[in-house]
């Protein structure tokens, strides 16, 4: 490696460490439990997992820098376990994946709503009125259809009678 390249990398590392110290200052000044107590439950879980991951990552990096087979070390197992906690938190934050296959059971929803509204006299009265109106409309429609069918049958009979009379009169005139 070139000396200027190494120097620029060291300067960049120094800048990044300064940024890291500045970002971590609020966490380092107060106890972790005090900081976590001010957070909602999900954010508290994120904080604890992130701190654990940071510590385990530093240990993992230290082992690798000292030539130890870090992947065979128990620290690597702990890192894997902490990553699983990240996944669990993601699932809690975004449960969309599980909801794709869900559908509304309309029958069950209807039963739940009916059970919840039972005993509500106003609702029961409105429901009874709606059902009575629907029955009345259905009965009127049935009567209209019956009348129309009777009219069609009568007109078919008349046409048949007219055709019979006209064919009889045509044959007599011959």
PDB file of N, CA and C in Angstrom, residues 160-170:
ATOM      1  N   UNK A 160    -103.457 -18.518 -30.536  1.00  0.00           N
ATOM      2  CA  UNK A 160    -103.671 -19.903 -30.952  1.00  0.00           C
ATOM      3  C   UNK A 160    -105.109 -20.085 -31.426  1.00  0.00           C
ATOM      4  N   UNK A 161    -106.077 -19.482 -30.700  1.00  0.00           N
ATOM      5  CA  UNK A 161    -107.471 -19.571 -31.104  1.00  0.00           C
ATOM      6  C   UNK A 161    -107.689 -18.866 -32.433  1.00  0.00           C
ATOM      7  N   UNK A 162    -107.082 -17.702 -32.624  1.00  0.00           N
ATOM      8  CA  UNK A 162    -107.202 -16.958 -33.878  1.00  0.00           C
ATOM      9  C   UNK A 162    -106.602 -17.752 -35.026  1.00  0.00           C
ATOM     10  N   UNK A 163    -105.470 -18.381 -34.787  1.00  0.00           N
ATOM     11  CA  UNK A 163    -104.843 -19.194 -35.833  1.00  0.00           C
ATOM     12  C   UNK A 163    -105.712 -20.404 -36.161  1.00  0.00           C
ATOM     13  N   UNK A 164    -106.359 -20.990 -35.160  1.00  0.00           N
ATOM     14  CA  UNK A 164    -107.222 -22.141 -35.381  1.00  0.00           C
ATOM     15  C   UNK A 164    -108.461 -21.717 -36.157  1.00  0.00           C
ATOM     16  N   UNK A 165    -109.040 -20.585 -35.787  1.00  0.00           N
ATOM     17  CA  UNK A 165    -110.236 -20.075 -36.454  1.00  0.00           C
ATOM     18  C   UNK A 165    -109.910 -19.686 -37.886  1.00  0.00           C
ATOM     19  N   UNK A 166    -108.779 -19.029 -38.109  1.00  0.00           N
ATOM     20  CA  UNK A 166    -108.434 -18.592 -39.461  1.00  0.00           C
ATOM     21  C   UNK A 166    -108.064 -19.781 -40.334  1.00  0.00           C
ATOM     22  N   UNK A 167    -107.437 -20.801 -39.790  1.00  0.00           N
ATOM     23  CA  UNK A 167    -107.094 -21.969 -40.604  1.00  0.00           C
ATOM     24  C   UNK A 167    -108.349 -22.773 -40.916  1.00  0.00           C
ATOM     25  N   UNK A 168    -109.348 -22.776 -40.020  1.00  0.00           N
ATOM     26  CA  UNK A 168    -110.598 -23.472 -40.262  1.00  0.00           C
ATOM     27  C   UNK A 168    -111.396 -22.733 -41.327  1.00  0.00           C
ATOM     28  N   UNK A 169    -111.408 -21.428 -41.288  1.00  0.00           N
ATOM     29  CA  UNK A 169    -112.155 -20.647 -42.264  1.00  0.00           C
ATOM     30  C   UNK A 169    -111.492 -20.707 -43.626  1.00  0.00           C
ATOM     31  N   UNK A 170    -110.180 -20.834 -43.671  1.00  0.00           N
ATOM     32  CA  UNK A 170    -109.471 -20.964 -44.943  1.00  0.00           C
ATOM     33  C   UNK A 170    -109.794 -22.311 -45.582  1.00  0.00           C
TER      34      UNK A 170
END
